[in-house]
PDB file of C-alpha atoms in Angstrom:
ATOM      1  CA  MET W  22       2.195  13.283  11.061  1.00 98.00           C
ATOM      2  CA  ILE W  23       1.088  10.287   9.042  1.00 98.00           C
ATOM      3  CA  ALA W  24      -2.387   8.655   9.232  1.00 98.00           C
ATOM      4  CA  ASP W  25      -2.680   5.392   7.236  1.00 98.00           C
ATOM      5  CA  ASP W  26      -4.119   2.012   8.036  1.00 98.00           C
ATOM      6  CA  HIS W  27      -1.318   0.285   6.221  1.00 97.00           C
ATOM      7  CA  ALA W  28       1.897  -0.203   8.453  1.00 97.00           C
ATOM      8  CA  MET W  29       4.124  -0.603   5.362  1.00 97.00           C
ATOM      9  CA  VAL W  30       2.860   2.760   4.141  1.00 97.00           C
ATOM     10  CA  ARG W  31       3.479   4.536   7.427  1.00 97.00           C
ATOM     11  CA  SER W  32       6.984   2.860   7.565  1.00 97.00           C
ATOM     12  CA  GLY W  33       7.822   4.123   4.117  1.00 96.00           C
ATOM     13  CA  LEU W  34       6.548   7.596   4.641  1.00 96.00           C
ATOM     14  CA  ALA W  35       8.345   7.582   8.052  1.00 96.00           C
ATOM     15  CA  GLY W  36      11.691   6.661   6.386  1.00 95.00           C
ATOM     16  CA  PHE W  37      11.118   9.354   3.821  1.00 92.00           C
ATOM     17  CA  LEU W  38      10.469  12.009   6.361  1.00 92.00           C
ATOM     18  CA  LEU W  39      13.374  11.016   8.559  1.00 90.00           C
ATOM     19  CA  ALA W  40      15.757  11.243   5.569  1.00 91.00           C
ATOM     20  CA  SER W  41      14.766  14.948   4.994  1.00 91.00           C
ATOM     21  CA  ASP W  42      16.789  17.502   6.825  1.00 91.00           C
ATOM     22  CA  ASP W  43      13.850  20.028   7.330  1.00 94.00           C
ATOM     23  CA  LEU W  44      10.944  17.548   7.861  1.00 95.00           C
ATOM     24  CA  GLU W  45      10.109  15.928  11.062  1.00 95.00           C
ATOM     25  CA  LEU W  46       7.791  12.987  12.001  1.00 96.00           C
ATOM     26  CA  VAL W  47       5.899  13.792  15.228  1.00 97.00           C
ATOM     27  CA  GLY W  48       3.242  11.002  15.137  1.00 96.00           C
ATOM     28  CA  GLU W  49       1.405   8.131  13.381  1.00 98.00           C
ATOM     29  CA  ALA W  50      -2.149   6.941  13.351  1.00 98.00           C
ATOM     30  CA  SER W  51      -3.587   3.740  11.832  1.00 97.00           C
ATOM     31  CA  ASN W  52      -7.143   5.387  11.663  1.00 98.00           C
ATOM     32  CA  GLY W  53      -9.233   8.626  11.623  1.00 98.00           C
ATOM     33  CA  SER W  54      -9.997   8.527  15.239  1.00 98.00           C
ATOM     34  CA  GLU W  55      -6.290   8.030  16.105  1.00 98.00           C
ATOM     35  CA  ALA W  56      -5.277  10.849  13.854  1.00 98.00           C
ATOM     36  CA  VAL W  57      -7.731  13.253  15.636  1.00 98.00           C
ATOM     37  CA  ARG W  58      -6.282  12.369  18.989  1.00 98.00           C
ATOM     38  CA  ALA W  59      -2.739  12.589  17.798  1.00 98.00           C
ATOM     39  CA  CYS W  60      -3.352  16.170  16.483  1.00 98.00           C
ATOM     40  CA  ALA W  61      -4.496  17.166  20.073  1.00 97.00           C
ATOM     41  CA  GLU W  62      -1.449  15.627  21.595  1.00 97.00           C
ATOM     42  CA  THR W  63       1.232  16.692  19.101  1.00 97.00           C
ATOM     43  CA  ARG W  64      -0.289  19.522  17.133  1.00 98.00           C
ATOM     44  CA  PRO W  65       1.622  18.986  13.807  1.00 98.00           C
ATOM     45  CA  ASP W  66       2.127  21.440  11.270  1.00 98.00           C
ATOM     46  CA  VAL W  67       1.093  19.059   8.446  1.00 99.00           C
ATOM     47  CA  VAL W  68      -0.844  15.680   8.461  1.00 99.00           C
ATOM     48  CA  LEU W  69      -0.568  13.218   5.586  1.00 99.00           C
ATOM     49  CA  MET W  70      -4.075  11.488   5.639  1.00 98.00           C
ATOM     50  CA  ASP W  71      -5.082   8.367   3.805  1.00 98.00           C
ATOM     51  CA  LEU W  72      -8.816   8.488   2.913  1.00 97.00           C
ATOM     52  CA  MET W  73      -9.817   4.863   3.142  1.00 96.00           C
ATOM     53  CA  MET W  74      -9.392   3.570   6.518  1.00 96.00           C
ATOM     54  CA  PRO W  75     -11.529   1.555   8.930  1.00 94.00           C
ATOM     55  CA  GLY W  76     -13.516   3.141  11.550  1.00 93.00           C
ATOM     56  CA  MET W  77     -13.458   6.994  10.942  1.00 96.00           C
ATOM     57  CA  ASP W  78     -12.496   7.566   7.418  1.00 96.00           C
ATOM     58  CA  GLY W  79     -10.016   9.974   6.273  1.00 97.00           C
ATOM     59  CA  ALA W  80     -12.494  12.717   5.117  1.00 98.00           C
ATOM     60  CA  THR W  81     -14.293  12.578   8.444  1.00 98.00           C
ATOM     61  CA  ALA W  82     -10.997  12.963  10.259  1.00 99.00           C
ATOM     62  CA  ILE W  83     -10.019  15.913   8.046  1.00 99.00           C
ATOM     63  CA  ARG W  84     -13.280  17.792   8.924  1.00 98.00           C
ATOM     64  CA  ALA W  85     -12.694  17.220  12.723  1.00 99.00           C
ATOM     65  CA  ILE W  86      -9.271  18.201  12.619  1.00 99.00           C
ATOM     66  CA  HIS W  87      -9.888  21.256  10.371  1.00 98.00           C
ATOM     67  CA  GLU W  88     -12.713  22.323  12.834  1.00 98.00           C
ATOM     68  CA  ALA W  89     -10.818  21.628  16.047  1.00 98.00           C
ATOM     69  CA  TYR W  90      -7.175  22.863  14.956  1.00 98.00           C
ATOM     70  CA  PRO W  91      -7.655  25.034  11.722  1.00 97.00           C
ATOM     71  CA  ASP W  92      -3.917  26.001  11.737  1.00 97.00           C
ATOM     72  CA  ILE W  93      -3.121  22.187  11.206  1.00 99.00           C
ATOM     73  CA  ARG W  94      -2.926  21.514   7.393  1.00 99.00           C
ATOM     74  CA  VAL W  95      -3.892  18.149   6.160  1.00 99.00           C
ATOM     75  CA  ILE W  96      -2.828  16.625   2.900  1.00 99.00           C
ATOM     76  CA  ALA W  97      -5.121  13.874   1.472  1.00 98.00           C
ATOM     77  CA  LEU W  98      -2.565  11.200   0.304  1.00 98.00           C
ATOM     78  CA  THR W  99      -4.477   8.275  -1.435  1.00 96.00           C
ATOM     79  CA  SER W 100      -4.589   5.808  -4.129  1.00 95.00           C
ATOM     80  CA  PHE W 101      -8.009   7.070  -5.401  1.00 94.00           C
ATOM     81  CA  PRO W 102      -8.549   9.797  -7.797  1.00 91.00           C
ATOM     82  CA  GLU W 103     -12.118   9.691  -7.993  1.00 90.00           C
ATOM     83  CA  GLN W 104     -14.153  12.997  -8.330  1.00 90.00           C
ATOM     84  CA  ASP W 105     -16.360  12.438  -5.161  1.00 91.00           C
ATOM     85  CA  LEU W 106     -13.336  11.574  -2.976  1.00 94.00           C
ATOM     86  CA  VAL W 107     -11.585  14.739  -4.181  1.00 95.00           C
ATOM     87  CA  GLN W 108     -14.600  16.778  -3.428  1.00 93.00           C
ATOM     88  CA  ARG W 109     -14.994  15.093   0.143  1.00 95.00           C
ATOM     89  CA  ALA W 110     -11.456  15.622   1.076  1.00 97.00           C
ATOM     90  CA  LEU W 111     -11.119  19.243  -0.076  1.00 96.00           C
ATOM     91  CA  GLY W 112     -14.644  20.053   1.233  1.00 96.00           C
ATOM     92  CA  ALA W 113     -13.558  18.754   4.658  1.00 98.00           C
ATOM     93  CA  GLY W 114     -10.694  21.159   4.682  1.00 98.00           C
ATOM     94  CA  ALA W 115      -7.711  19.257   3.074  1.00 98.00           C
ATOM     95  CA  ILE W 116      -5.214  21.686   1.711  1.00 98.00           C
ATOM     96  CA  SER W 117      -3.875  19.386  -0.875  1.00 98.00           C
ATOM     97  CA  TYR W 118      -4.859  16.123  -2.539  1.00 98.00           C
ATOM     98  CA  LEU W 119      -2.091  13.679  -3.818  1.00 98.00           C
ATOM     99  CA  LEU W 120      -1.974  10.252  -4.914  1.00 97.00           C
ATOM    100  CA  LYS W 121       0.284   7.667  -3.453  1.00 96.00           C
ATOM    101  CA  ASN W 122       2.245   7.377  -6.820  1.00 95.00           C
ATOM    102  CA  VAL W 123       3.613  10.889  -6.015  1.00 95.00           C
ATOM    103  CA  GLY W 124       7.332  11.427  -6.372  1.00 93.00           C
ATOM    104  CA  ALA W 125       9.559  11.982  -3.200  1.00 92.00           C
ATOM    105  CA  ASP W 126      10.479  15.556  -4.343  1.00 94.00           C
ATOM    106  CA  GLU W 127       6.925  16.413  -5.021  1.00 96.00           C
ATOM    107  CA  LEU W 128       5.671  15.012  -1.766  1.00 97.00           C
ATOM    108  CA  ALA W 129       8.239  16.839   0.126  1.00 96.00           C
ATOM    109  CA  GLY W 130       7.411  20.142  -1.781  1.00 97.00           C
ATOM    110  CA  ALA W 131       3.721  19.517  -1.067  1.00 98.00           C
ATOM    111  CA  ILE W 132       4.498  19.233   2.818  1.00 98.00           C
ATOM    112  CA  ARG W 133       6.563  22.455   2.709  1.00 97.00           C
ATOM    113  CA  GLY W 134       3.896  24.035   0.694  1.00 98.00           C
ATOM    114  CA  ALA W 135       1.048  23.024   3.040  1.00 98.00           C
ATOM    115  CA  SER W 136       2.844  24.247   6.050  1.00 98.00           C
ATOM    116  CA  VAL W 137       2.763  27.927   4.570  1.00 98.00           C
ATOM    117  CA  GLY W 138      -0.757  27.551   3.281  1.00 97.00           C
ATOM    118  CA  ARG W 139      -0.067  26.547  -0.286  1.00 98.00           C
ATOM    119  CA  SER W 140      -2.100  23.936  -2.078  1.00 97.00           C
ATOM    120  CA  THR W 141      -0.917  20.989  -4.093  1.00 96.00           C
ATOM    121  CA  LEU W 142      -3.374  18.870  -6.312  1.00 96.00           C
ATOM    122  CA  ALA W 143      -2.349  15.573  -8.138  1.00 95.00           C
ATOM    123  CA  PRO W 144      -3.182  16.233 -11.915  1.00 91.00           C
ATOM    124  CA  GLU W 145      -5.789  13.515 -11.744  1.00 90.00           C
ATOM    125  CA  ALA W 146      -7.520  15.463  -8.870  1.00 90.00           C
ATOM    126  CA  ALA W 147      -7.292  18.719 -10.735  1.00 87.00           C
ATOM    127  CA  GLU W 148      -8.820  16.823 -13.822  1.00 87.00           C
ATOM    128  CA  ALA W 149     -11.571  15.570 -11.750  1.00 81.00           C
ATOM    129  CA  LEU W 150     -12.414  19.050 -10.371  1.00 81.00           C
ATOM    130  CA  LYS W 151     -12.356  20.250 -13.944  1.00 77.00           C
ATOM    131  CA  VAL W 152     -14.776  17.842 -15.104  1.00 75.00           C
ATOM    132  CA  GLN W 153     -17.186  18.527 -12.226  1.00 72.00           C
ATOM    133  CA  ALA W 154     -16.799  22.195 -13.168  1.00 70.00           C
ATOM    134  CA  LYS W 155     -17.825  21.644 -16.595  1.00 74.00           C
ATOM    135  CA  HIS W 156     -20.882  19.596 -15.556  1.00 69.00           C
ATOM    136  CA  PRO W 157     -22.392  21.388 -12.546  1.00 62.00           C
ATOM    137  CA  LEU W 158     -25.200  19.882 -10.518  1.00 56.00           C
ATOM    138  CA  GLU W 159     -28.637  20.270 -11.968  1.00 54.00           C
ATOM    139  CA  GLY W 160     -30.520  23.082 -10.435  1.00 53.00           C
ATOM    140  CA  HIS W 161     -27.123  24.781  -9.302  1.00 52.00           C
ATOM    141  CA  ASP W 162     -26.527  26.503 -12.694  1.00 53.00           C
ATOM    142  CA  ALA W 163     -25.816  30.072 -12.119  1.00 52.00           C
ATOM    143  CA  SER W 164     -27.594  31.163 -15.284  1.00 50.00           C
ATOM    144  CA  GLU W 165     -30.898  29.958 -13.650  1.00 48.00           C
ATOM    145  CA  ALA W 166     -32.673  32.651 -11.932  1.00 46.00           C
TER     146      ALA W 166
END
């Protein structure tokens, strides 16, 4: 399933999925609320979720989907590598975090991987998490007792 507020992005991703022998498009949504409803109706294995959408944003939708349907895997697919967005998406339950500049083969591999519980992180997302790990929040240092 694809959840993105830009029709052109949904159309491009749909074409990509339809061209893959082993991937199937079961639904589309233009915002987070629609994505949650569509998950209830179609029960996809994997959702490609944009994060910046009007109404219910992607991270909120990821959390709602993860809580209601823990067997559905959600891949955050966005243009934004910022640390706070990476943390929000993964903290909400996204299995993977990819940027929209991802190649077709890598995206297909991430979808296949997510369907069996394997995570994929864009290098920029991994770097954001690494930076955060080097600078833990004040007061949360494990050496403080």
